[in-house]
Amino acid sequence: MAPLRFALPNKGSLSAPAAQMLAEAGYRVHRSGRELIVADPANDVQFFFLRPRDIAVYVGEGSLDVGITGRDLLLDSTVKAKEILPLGFGKASFYFASRPGTISDSAGLEGKRIATSYPHLVDDHLAEHGIKAKLVRLDGAVETAVELGVADAIADVVETGITLKTSGLETFGKPILKSEAVLIQGDTVEDVPESVRSVEILHRRLQGVLIARRYVILDFDCPVSTQEEAFKLVPGIESPTVSPLAREGWVAVRSLVPRDDAPFIMDELWRVGARAILVSSLDTCRI
């Protein structure tokens, strides 16, 4: 059986988080140098390290089976690859930007010049809103396009907005797109049963990592007399796990709770009489 062919970013903001997530999911993705291909025979996977912008093309054309790239890069590629799982990192918004006070909304782009590294994505957005403008395609940073007179506005991914402000620009209108790292799959995968199974396992493992990052395990001791109040605070996935303690009238409770809510839940549990409240992190899971 041929190994699953997996494309990963070789550089940029998605590279390290993608490798880390796959390592947490049980895959071997470590590169000792600048290898372009890393084999993981235990999981029957071959990882190919490619330019982030090229990943959707390789996957969409069927040269590789799956990959991790940005949603913005996937949509701009116009290839036949589909998003099968958002991965929760590399989040950014795609906006129009111009000099303050020059353009206030997308309607003001009519007849203007727009510099971007994402021409297909921007063209589709403009067509959807009935706006006719001239696109100026640039590779790499586009923030200086307005200053140099190449464009009246730009369309680009905005993470913090600091670079835009430094270039004397500000965003306007609603975001064109909310982007993040996504797992993508090509159409040819569905023609090979072994590949379908490998992708299903991959999908399940990555979901396990995502859940583990969002939840923590909460353990506590609770009087039987107030356990129903406690259960309302920690309903868990199916229900909390409850075990009797050696101390009569008390039970030990274990449940999954959202990580961000854990401090507040602990406060409320203490209020209803729970003690020995402990929080533990998860590495991964299957729910």
mmCIF file with all atom_site columns, N, CA and C in Angstrom, residues 123-182:
data_model
loop_
_atom_site.group_PDB
_atom_site.id
_atom_site.type_symbol
_atom_site.label_atom_id
_atom_site.label_alt_id
_atom_site.label_comp_id
_atom_site.label_asym_id
_atom_site.label_entity_id
_atom_site.label_seq_id
_atom_site.pdbx_PDB_ins_code
_atom_site.Cartn_x
_atom_site.Cartn_y
_atom_site.Cartn_z
_atom_site.occupancy
_atom_site.B_iso_or_equiv
_atom_site.pdbx_formal_charge
_atom_site.auth_seq_id
_atom_site.auth_comp_id
_atom_site.auth_asym_id
_atom_site.auth_atom_id
_atom_site.pdbx_PDB_model_num
ATOM 1   N N  . ASP A 1 123 ? -10.714 39.081 -6.696  1.00 0.00 ? 123 ASP A N  1
ATOM 2   C CA . ASP A 1 123 ? -11.570 39.219 -7.872  1.00 0.00 ? 123 ASP A CA 1
ATOM 3   C C  . ASP A 1 123 ? -12.938 38.585 -7.635  1.00 0.00 ? 123 ASP A C  1
ATOM 4   N N  . ASP A 1 124 ? -12.949 37.409 -7.002  1.00 0.00 ? 124 ASP A N  1
ATOM 5   C CA . ASP A 1 124 ? -14.226 36.755 -6.693  1.00 0.00 ? 124 ASP A CA 1
ATOM 6   C C  . ASP A 1 124 ? -15.062 37.606 -5.747  1.00 0.00 ? 124 ASP A C  1
ATOM 7   N N  . HIS A 1 125 ? -14.398 38.191 -4.747  1.00 0.00 ? 125 HIS A N  1
ATOM 8   C CA . HIS A 1 125 ? -15.117 39.025 -3.768  1.00 0.00 ? 125 HIS A CA 1
ATOM 9   C C  . HIS A 1 125 ? -15.713 40.257 -4.449  1.00 0.00 ? 125 HIS A C  1
ATOM 10  N N  . LEU A 1 126 ? -14.934 40.903 -5.298  1.00 0.00 ? 126 LEU A N  1
ATOM 11  C CA . LEU A 1 126 ? -15.437 42.098 -5.989  1.00 0.00 ? 126 LEU A CA 1
ATOM 12  C C  . LEU A 1 126 ? -16.597 41.755 -6.913  1.00 0.00 ? 126 LEU A C  1
ATOM 13  N N  . ALA A 1 127 ? -16.455 40.638 -7.632  1.00 0.00 ? 127 ALA A N  1
ATOM 14  C CA . ALA A 1 127 ? -17.528 40.226 -8.548  1.00 0.00 ? 127 ALA A CA 1
ATOM 15  C C  . ALA A 1 127 ? -18.811 39.923 -7.782  1.00 0.00 ? 127 ALA A C  1
ATOM 16  N N  . GLU A 1 128 ? -18.662 39.310 -6.606  1.00 0.00 ? 128 GLU A N  1
ATOM 17  C CA . GLU A 1 128 ? -19.824 38.975 -5.779  1.00 0.00 ? 128 GLU A CA 1
ATOM 18  C C  . GLU A 1 128 ? -20.576 40.233 -5.361  1.00 0.00 ? 128 GLU A C  1
ATOM 19  N N  . HIS A 1 129 ? -19.850 41.326 -5.173  1.00 0.00 ? 129 HIS A N  1
ATOM 20  C CA . HIS A 1 129 ? -20.472 42.577 -4.727  1.00 0.00 ? 129 HIS A CA 1
ATOM 21  C C  . HIS A 1 129 ? -20.676 43.565 -5.877  1.00 0.00 ? 129 HIS A C  1
ATOM 22  N N  . GLY A 1 130 ? -20.463 43.108 -7.102  1.00 0.00 ? 130 GLY A N  1
ATOM 23  C CA . GLY A 1 130 ? -20.726 43.957 -8.261  1.00 0.00 ? 130 GLY A CA 1
ATOM 24  C C  . GLY A 1 130 ? -19.811 45.156 -8.378  1.00 0.00 ? 130 GLY A C  1
ATOM 25  N N  . ILE A 1 131 ? -18.565 45.017 -7.937  1.00 0.00 ? 131 ILE A N  1
ATOM 26  C CA . ILE A 1 131 ? -17.612 46.130 -7.962  1.00 0.00 ? 131 ILE A CA 1
ATOM 27  C C  . ILE A 1 131 ? -16.578 45.878 -9.062  1.00 0.00 ? 131 ILE A C  1
ATOM 28  N N  . LYS A 1 132 ? -16.362 46.872 -9.915  1.00 0.00 ? 132 LYS A N  1
ATOM 29  C CA . LYS A 1 132 ? -15.351 46.770 -10.956 1.00 0.00 ? 132 LYS A CA 1
ATOM 30  C C  . LYS A 1 132 ? -14.139 47.609 -10.564 1.00 0.00 ? 132 LYS A C  1
ATOM 31  N N  . ALA A 1 133 ? -12.997 46.928 -10.463 1.00 0.00 ? 133 ALA A N  1
ATOM 32  C CA . ALA A 1 133 ? -11.761 47.614 -10.095 1.00 0.00 ? 133 ALA A CA 1
ATOM 33  C C  . ALA A 1 133 ? -10.602 46.945 -10.832 1.00 0.00 ? 133 ALA A C  1
ATOM 34  N N  . LYS A 1 134 ? -9.475  47.611 -10.866 1.00 0.00 ? 134 LYS A N  1
ATOM 35  C CA . LYS A 1 134 ? -8.286  47.055 -11.512 1.00 0.00 ? 134 LYS A CA 1
ATOM 36  C C  . LYS A 1 134 ? -7.391  46.425 -10.446 1.00 0.00 ? 134 LYS A C  1
ATOM 37  N N  . LEU A 1 135 ? -7.072  45.146 -10.627 1.00 0.00 ? 135 LEU A N  1
ATOM 38  C CA . LEU A 1 135 ? -6.198  44.459 -9.682  1.00 0.00 ? 135 LEU A CA 1
ATOM 39  C C  . LEU A 1 135 ? -4.750  44.568 -10.130 1.00 0.00 ? 135 LEU A C  1
ATOM 40  N N  . VAL A 1 136 ? -3.897  44.909 -9.190  1.00 0.00 ? 136 VAL A N  1
ATOM 41  C CA . VAL A 1 136 ? -2.455  44.970 -9.422  1.00 0.00 ? 136 VAL A CA 1
ATOM 42  C C  . VAL A 1 136 ? -1.828  43.826 -8.633  1.00 0.00 ? 136 VAL A C  1
ATOM 43  N N  . ARG A 1 137 ? -1.378  42.808 -9.334  1.00 0.00 ? 137 ARG A N  1
ATOM 44  C CA . ARG A 1 137 ? -0.844  41.636 -8.649  1.00 0.00 ? 137 ARG A CA 1
ATOM 45  C C  . ARG A 1 137 ? 0.605   41.875 -8.247  1.00 0.00 ? 137 ARG A C  1
ATOM 46  N N  . LEU A 1 138 ? 0.881   41.670 -6.961  1.00 0.00 ? 138 LEU A N  1
ATOM 47  C CA . LEU A 1 138 ? 2.233   41.786 -6.428  1.00 0.00 ? 138 LEU A CA 1
ATOM 48  C C  . LEU A 1 138 ? 2.559   40.527 -5.640  1.00 0.00 ? 138 LEU A C  1
ATOM 49  N N  . ASP A 1 139 ? 3.788   40.104 -5.671  1.00 0.00 ? 139 ASP A N  1
ATOM 50  C CA . ASP A 1 139 ? 4.231   38.980 -4.851  1.00 0.00 ? 139 ASP A CA 1
ATOM 51  C C  . ASP A 1 139 ? 4.843   39.531 -3.572  1.00 0.00 ? 139 ASP A C  1
ATOM 52  N N  . GLY A 1 140 ? 4.468   38.928 -2.448  1.00 0.00 ? 140 GLY A N  1
ATOM 53  C CA . GLY A 1 140 ? 5.018   39.369 -1.181  1.00 0.00 ? 140 GLY A CA 1
ATOM 54  C C  . GLY A 1 140 ? 4.283   40.573 -0.624  1.00 0.00 ? 140 GLY A C  1
ATOM 55  N N  . ALA A 1 141 ? 5.009   41.397 0.137   1.00 0.00 ? 141 ALA A N  1
ATOM 56  C CA . ALA A 1 141 ? 4.401   42.527 0.839   1.00 0.00 ? 141 ALA A CA 1
ATOM 57  C C  . ALA A 1 141 ? 3.809   43.525 -0.144  1.00 0.00 ? 141 ALA A C  1
ATOM 58  N N  . VAL A 1 142 ? 2.601   43.979 0.167   1.00 0.00 ? 142 VAL A N  1
ATOM 59  C CA . VAL A 1 142 ? 1.914   44.945 -0.704  1.00 0.00 ? 142 VAL A CA 1
ATOM 60  C C  . VAL A 1 142 ? 1.683   46.284 -0.006  1.00 0.00 ? 142 VAL A C  1
ATOM 61  N N  . GLU A 1 143 ? 2.142   46.428 1.234   1.00 0.00 ? 143 GLU A N  1
ATOM 62  C CA . GLU A 1 143 ? 1.826   47.612 2.024   1.00 0.00 ? 143 GLU A CA 1
ATOM 63  C C  . GLU A 1 143 ? 2.366   48.905 1.410   1.00 0.00 ? 143 GLU A C  1
ATOM 64  N N  . THR A 1 144 ? 3.455   48.819 0.643   1.00 0.00 ? 144 THR A N  1
ATOM 65  C CA . THR A 1 144 ? 4.049   50.034 0.080   1.00 0.00 ? 144 THR A CA 1
ATOM 66  C C  . THR A 1 144 ? 3.426   50.437 -1.252  1.00 0.00 ? 144 THR A C  1
ATOM 67  N N  . ALA A 1 145 ? 2.493   49.650 -1.768  1.00 0.00 ? 145 ALA A N  1
ATOM 68  C CA . ALA A 1 145 ? 1.926   49.913 -3.092  1.00 0.00 ? 145 ALA A CA 1
ATOM 69  C C  . ALA A 1 145 ? 1.242   51.267 -3.171  1.00 0.00 ? 145 ALA A C  1
ATOM 70  N N  . VAL A 1 146 ? 0.547   51.666 -2.120  1.00 0.00 ? 146 VAL A N  1
ATOM 71  C CA . VAL A 1 146 ? -0.149  52.965 -2.128  1.00 0.00 ? 146 VAL A CA 1
ATOM 72  C C  . VAL A 1 146 ? 0.864   54.096 -2.042  1.00 0.00 ? 146 VAL A C  1
ATOM 73  N N  . GLU A 1 147 ? 1.828   53.958 -1.173  1.00 0.00 ? 147 GLU A N  1
ATOM 74  C CA . GLU A 1 147 ? 2.857   54.988 -1.006  1.00 0.00 ? 147 GLU A CA 1
ATOM 75  C C  . GLU A 1 147 ? 3.635   55.225 -2.302  1.00 0.00 ? 147 GLU A C  1
ATOM 76  N N  . LEU A 1 148 ? 3.884   54.145 -3.044  1.00 0.00 ? 148 LEU A N  1
ATOM 77  C CA . LEU A 1 148 ? 4.654   54.257 -4.279  1.00 0.00 ? 148 LEU A CA 1
ATOM 78  C C  . LEU A 1 148 ? 3.794   54.576 -5.497  1.00 0.00 ? 148 LEU A C  1
ATOM 79  N N  . GLY A 1 149 ? 2.492   54.751 -5.289  1.00 0.00 ? 149 GLY A N  1
ATOM 80  C CA . GLY A 1 149 ? 1.617   55.154 -6.372  1.00 0.00 ? 149 GLY A CA 1
ATOM 81  C C  . GLY A 1 149 ? 1.180   54.057 -7.303  1.00 0.00 ? 149 GLY A C  1
ATOM 82  N N  . VAL A 1 150 ? 1.408   52.819 -6.927  1.00 0.00 ? 150 VAL A N  1
ATOM 83  C CA . VAL A 1 150 ? 1.022   51.692 -7.767  1.00 0.00 ? 150 VAL A CA 1
ATOM 84  C C  . VAL A 1 150 ? -0.463  51.391 -7.627  1.00 0.00 ? 150 VAL A C  1
ATOM 85  N N  . ALA A 1 151 ? -1.035  51.698 -6.454  1.00 0.00 ? 151 ALA A N  1
ATOM 86  C CA . ALA A 1 151 ? -2.432  51.356 -6.193  1.00 0.00 ? 151 ALA A CA 1
ATOM 87  C C  . ALA A 1 151 ? -3.081  52.404 -5.294  1.00 0.00 ? 151 ALA A C  1
ATOM 88  N N  . ASP A 1 152 ? -4.419  52.388 -5.293  1.00 0.00 ? 152 ASP A N  1
ATOM 89  C CA . ASP A 1 152 ? -5.183  53.273 -4.417  1.00 0.00 ? 152 ASP A CA 1
ATOM 90  C C  . ASP A 1 152 ? -5.520  52.587 -3.091  1.00 0.00 ? 152 ASP A C  1
ATOM 91  N N  . ALA A 1 153 ? -5.514  51.258 -3.123  1.00 0.00 ? 153 ALA A N  1
ATOM 92  C CA . ALA A 1 153 ? -5.826  50.467 -1.936  1.00 0.00 ? 153 ALA A CA 1
ATOM 93  C C  . ALA A 1 153 ? -5.132  49.122 -2.070  1.00 0.00 ? 153 ALA A C  1
ATOM 94  N N  . ILE A 1 154 ? -5.112  48.391 -0.981  1.00 0.00 ? 154 ILE A N  1
ATOM 95  C CA . ILE A 1 154 ? -4.552  47.045 -1.005  1.00 0.00 ? 154 ILE A CA 1
ATOM 96  C C  . ILE A 1 154 ? -5.566  46.074 -0.412  1.00 0.00 ? 154 ILE A C  1
ATOM 97  N N  . ALA A 1 155 ? -5.370  44.794 -0.681  1.00 0.00 ? 155 ALA A N  1
ATOM 98  C CA . ALA A 1 155 ? -6.155  43.731 -0.058  1.00 0.00 ? 155 ALA A CA 1
ATOM 99  C C  . ALA A 1 155 ? -5.161  42.692 0.431   1.00 0.00 ? 155 ALA A C  1
ATOM 100 N N  . ASP A 1 156 ? -5.158  42.460 1.738   1.00 0.00 ? 156 ASP A N  1
ATOM 101 C CA . ASP A 1 156 ? -4.133  41.577 2.279   1.00 0.00 ? 156 ASP A CA 1
ATOM 102 C C  . ASP A 1 156 ? -4.579  40.979 3.603   1.00 0.00 ? 156 ASP A C  1
ATOM 103 N N  . VAL A 1 157 ? -3.849  39.956 4.030   1.00 0.00 ? 157 VAL A N  1
ATOM 104 C CA . VAL A 1 157 ? -4.073  39.337 5.329   1.00 0.00 ? 157 VAL A CA 1
ATOM 105 C C  . VAL A 1 157 ? -3.583  40.278 6.425   1.00 0.00 ? 157 VAL A C  1
ATOM 106 N N  . VAL A 1 158 ? -4.408  40.484 7.435   1.00 0.00 ? 158 VAL A N  1
ATOM 107 C CA . VAL A 1 158 ? -4.049  41.361 8.552   1.00 0.00 ? 158 VAL A CA 1
ATOM 108 C C  . VAL A 1 158 ? -4.058  40.539 9.834   1.00 0.00 ? 158 VAL A C  1
ATOM 109 N N  . GLU A 1 159 ? -2.915  40.455 10.491  1.00 0.00 ? 159 GLU A N  1
ATOM 110 C CA . GLU A 1 159 ? -2.830  39.713 11.759  1.00 0.00 ? 159 GLU A CA 1
ATOM 111 C C  . GLU A 1 159 ? -2.944  40.666 12.941  1.00 0.00 ? 159 GLU A C  1
ATOM 112 N N  . THR A 1 160 ? -2.053  41.636 13.014  1.00 0.00 ? 160 THR A N  1
ATOM 113 C CA . THR A 1 160 ? -2.094  42.590 14.127  1.00 0.00 ? 160 THR A CA 1
ATOM 114 C C  . THR A 1 160 ? -2.443  44.006 13.672  1.00 0.00 ? 160 THR A C  1
ATOM 115 N N  . GLY A 1 161 ? -2.202  44.322 12.415  1.00 0.00 ? 161 GLY A N  1
ATOM 116 C CA . GLY A 1 161 ? -2.462  45.666 11.903  1.00 0.00 ? 161 GLY A CA 1
ATOM 117 C C  . GLY A 1 161 ? -1.306  46.628 12.086  1.00 0.00 ? 161 GLY A C  1
ATOM 118 N N  . ILE A 1 162 ? -0.247  46.189 12.764  1.00 0.00 ? 162 ILE A N  1
ATOM 119 C CA . ILE A 1 162 ? 0.895   47.074 13.036  1.00 0.00 ? 162 ILE A CA 1
ATOM 120 C C  . ILE A 1 162 ? 1.597   47.475 11.745  1.00 0.00 ? 162 ILE A C  1
ATOM 121 N N  . THR A 1 163 ? 1.798   46.499 10.847  1.00 0.00 ? 163 THR A N  1
ATOM 122 C CA . THR A 1 163 ? 2.488   46.787 9.585   1.00 0.00 ? 163 THR A CA 1
ATOM 123 C C  . THR A 1 163 ? 1.716   47.792 8.761   1.00 0.00 ? 163 THR A C  1
ATOM 124 N N  . LEU A 1 164 ? 0.388   47.680 8.756   1.00 0.00 ? 164 LEU A N  1
ATOM 125 C CA . LEU A 1 164 ? -0.432  48.635 8.003   1.00 0.00 ? 164 LEU A CA 1
ATOM 126 C C  . LEU A 1 164 ? -0.268  50.048 8.551   1.00 0.00 ? 164 LEU A C  1
ATOM 127 N N  . LYS A 1 165 ? -0.346  50.174 9.867   1.00 0.00 ? 165 LYS A N  1
ATOM 128 C CA . LYS A 1 165 ? -0.225  51.495 10.481  1.00 0.00 ? 165 LYS A CA 1
ATOM 129 C C  . LYS A 1 165 ? 1.140   52.113 10.194  1.00 0.00 ? 165 LYS A C  1
ATOM 130 N N  . THR A 1 166 ? 2.172   51.282 10.219  1.00 0.00 ? 166 THR A N  1
ATOM 131 C CA . THR A 1 166 ? 3.518   51.770 9.922   1.00 0.00 ? 166 THR A CA 1
ATOM 132 C C  . THR A 1 166 ? 3.601   52.304 8.500   1.00 0.00 ? 166 THR A C  1
ATOM 133 N N  . SER A 1 167 ? 2.805   51.695 7.609   1.00 0.00 ? 167 SER A N  1
ATOM 134 C CA . SER A 1 167 ? 2.800   52.123 6.200   1.00 0.00 ? 167 SER A CA 1
ATOM 135 C C  . SER A 1 167 ? 1.781   53.219 5.937   1.00 0.00 ? 167 SER A C  1
ATOM 136 N N  . GLY A 1 168 ? 1.135   53.731 6.993   1.00 0.00 ? 168 GLY A N  1
ATOM 137 C CA . GLY A 1 168 ? 0.170   54.811 6.833   1.00 0.00 ? 168 GLY A CA 1
ATOM 138 C C  . GLY A 1 168 ? -1.157  54.369 6.260   1.00 0.00 ? 168 GLY A C  1
ATOM 139 N N  . LEU A 1 169 ? -1.555  53.131 6.520   1.00 0.00 ? 169 LEU A N  1
ATOM 140 C CA . LEU A 1 169 ? -2.809  52.593 6.001   1.00 0.00 ? 169 LEU A CA 1
ATOM 141 C C  . LEU A 1 169 ? -3.721  52.151 7.140   1.00 0.00 ? 169 LEU A C  1
ATOM 142 N N  . GLU A 1 170 ? -5.010  52.066 6.835   1.00 0.00 ? 170 GLU A N  1
ATOM 143 C CA . GLU A 1 170 ? -5.956  51.522 7.792   1.00 0.00 ? 170 GLU A CA 1
ATOM 144 C C  . GLU A 1 170 ? -7.004  50.693 7.043   1.00 0.00 ? 170 GLU A C  1
ATOM 145 N N  . THR A 1 171 ? -7.513  49.681 7.716   1.00 0.00 ? 171 THR A N  1
ATOM 146 C CA . THR A 1 171 ? -8.511  48.823 7.088   1.00 0.00 ? 171 THR A CA 1
ATOM 147 C C  . THR A 1 171 ? -9.855  49.541 7.026   1.00 0.00 ? 171 THR A C  1
ATOM 148 N N  . PHE A 1 172 ? -10.697 49.102 6.107   1.00 0.00 ? 172 PHE A N  1
ATOM 149 C CA . PHE A 1 172 ? -12.057 49.632 6.029   1.00 0.00 ? 172 PHE A CA 1
ATOM 150 C C  . PHE A 1 172 ? -12.990 48.525 5.574   1.00 0.00 ? 172 PHE A C  1
ATOM 151 N N  . GLY A 1 173 ? -14.273 48.696 5.913   1.00 0.00 ? 173 GLY A N  1
ATOM 152 C CA . GLY A 1 173 ? -15.270 47.708 5.518   1.00 0.00 ? 173 GLY A CA 1
ATOM 153 C C  . GLY A 1 173 ? -15.178 46.424 6.328   1.00 0.00 ? 173 GLY A C  1
ATOM 154 N N  . LYS A 1 174 ? -16.043 45.498 5.977   1.00 0.00 ? 174 LYS A N  1
ATOM 155 C CA . LYS A 1 174 ? -16.043 44.198 6.635   1.00 0.00 ? 174 LYS A CA 1
ATOM 156 C C  . LYS A 1 174 ? -14.907 43.335 6.094   1.00 0.00 ? 174 LYS A C  1
ATOM 157 N N  . PRO A 1 175 ? -14.447 42.359 6.878   1.00 0.00 ? 175 PRO A N  1
ATOM 158 C CA . PRO A 1 175 ? -13.373 41.495 6.375   1.00 0.00 ? 175 PRO A CA 1
ATOM 159 C C  . PRO A 1 175 ? -13.811 40.720 5.137   1.00 0.00 ? 175 PRO A C  1
ATOM 160 N N  . ILE A 1 176 ? -12.892 40.571 4.204   1.00 0.00 ? 176 ILE A N  1
ATOM 161 C CA . ILE A 1 176 ? -13.154 39.783 3.005   1.00 0.00 ? 176 ILE A CA 1
ATOM 162 C C  . ILE A 1 176 ? -13.256 38.310 3.373   1.00 0.00 ? 176 ILE A C  1
ATOM 163 N N  . LEU A 1 177 ? -12.432 37.913 4.342   1.00 0.00 ? 177 LEU A N  1
ATOM 164 C CA . LEU A 1 177 ? -12.339 36.502 4.705   1.00 0.00 ? 177 LEU A CA 1
ATOM 165 C C  . LEU A 1 177 ? -11.715 36.367 6.083   1.00 0.00 ? 177 LEU A C  1
ATOM 166 N N  . LYS A 1 178 ? -12.183 35.399 6.855   1.00 0.00 ? 178 LYS A N  1
ATOM 167 C CA . LYS A 1 178 ? -11.537 35.004 8.099   1.00 0.00 ? 178 LYS A CA 1
ATOM 168 C C  . LYS A 1 178 ? -10.725 33.746 7.797   1.00 0.00 ? 178 LYS A C  1
ATOM 169 N N  . SER A 1 179 ? -9.424  33.854 7.928   1.00 0.00 ? 179 SER A N  1
ATOM 170 C CA . SER A 1 179 ? -8.561  32.742 7.533   1.00 0.00 ? 179 SER A CA 1
ATOM 171 C C  . SER A 1 179 ? -7.927  32.085 8.751   1.00 0.00 ? 179 SER A C  1
ATOM 172 N N  . GLU A 1 180 ? -7.533  30.844 8.574   1.00 0.00 ? 180 GLU A N  1
ATOM 173 C CA . GLU A 1 180 ? -6.762  30.097 9.562   1.00 0.00 ? 180 GLU A CA 1
ATOM 174 C C  . GLU A 1 180 ? -6.156  28.897 8.860   1.00 0.00 ? 180 GLU A C  1
ATOM 175 N N  . ALA A 1 181 ? -5.307  28.165 9.555   1.00 0.00 ? 181 ALA A N  1
ATOM 176 C CA . ALA A 1 181 ? -4.747  26.942 8.987   1.00 0.00 ? 181 ALA A CA 1
ATOM 177 C C  . ALA A 1 181 ? -5.851  25.902 8.847   1.00 0.00 ? 181 ALA A C  1
ATOM 178 N N  . VAL A 1 182 ? -5.846  25.190 7.721   1.00 0.00 ? 182 VAL A N  1
ATOM 179 C CA . VAL A 1 182 ? -6.865  24.174 7.470   1.00 0.00 ? 182 VAL A CA 1
ATOM 180 C C  . VAL A 1 182 ? -6.210  22.921 6.904   1.00 0.00 ? 182 VAL A C  1
#
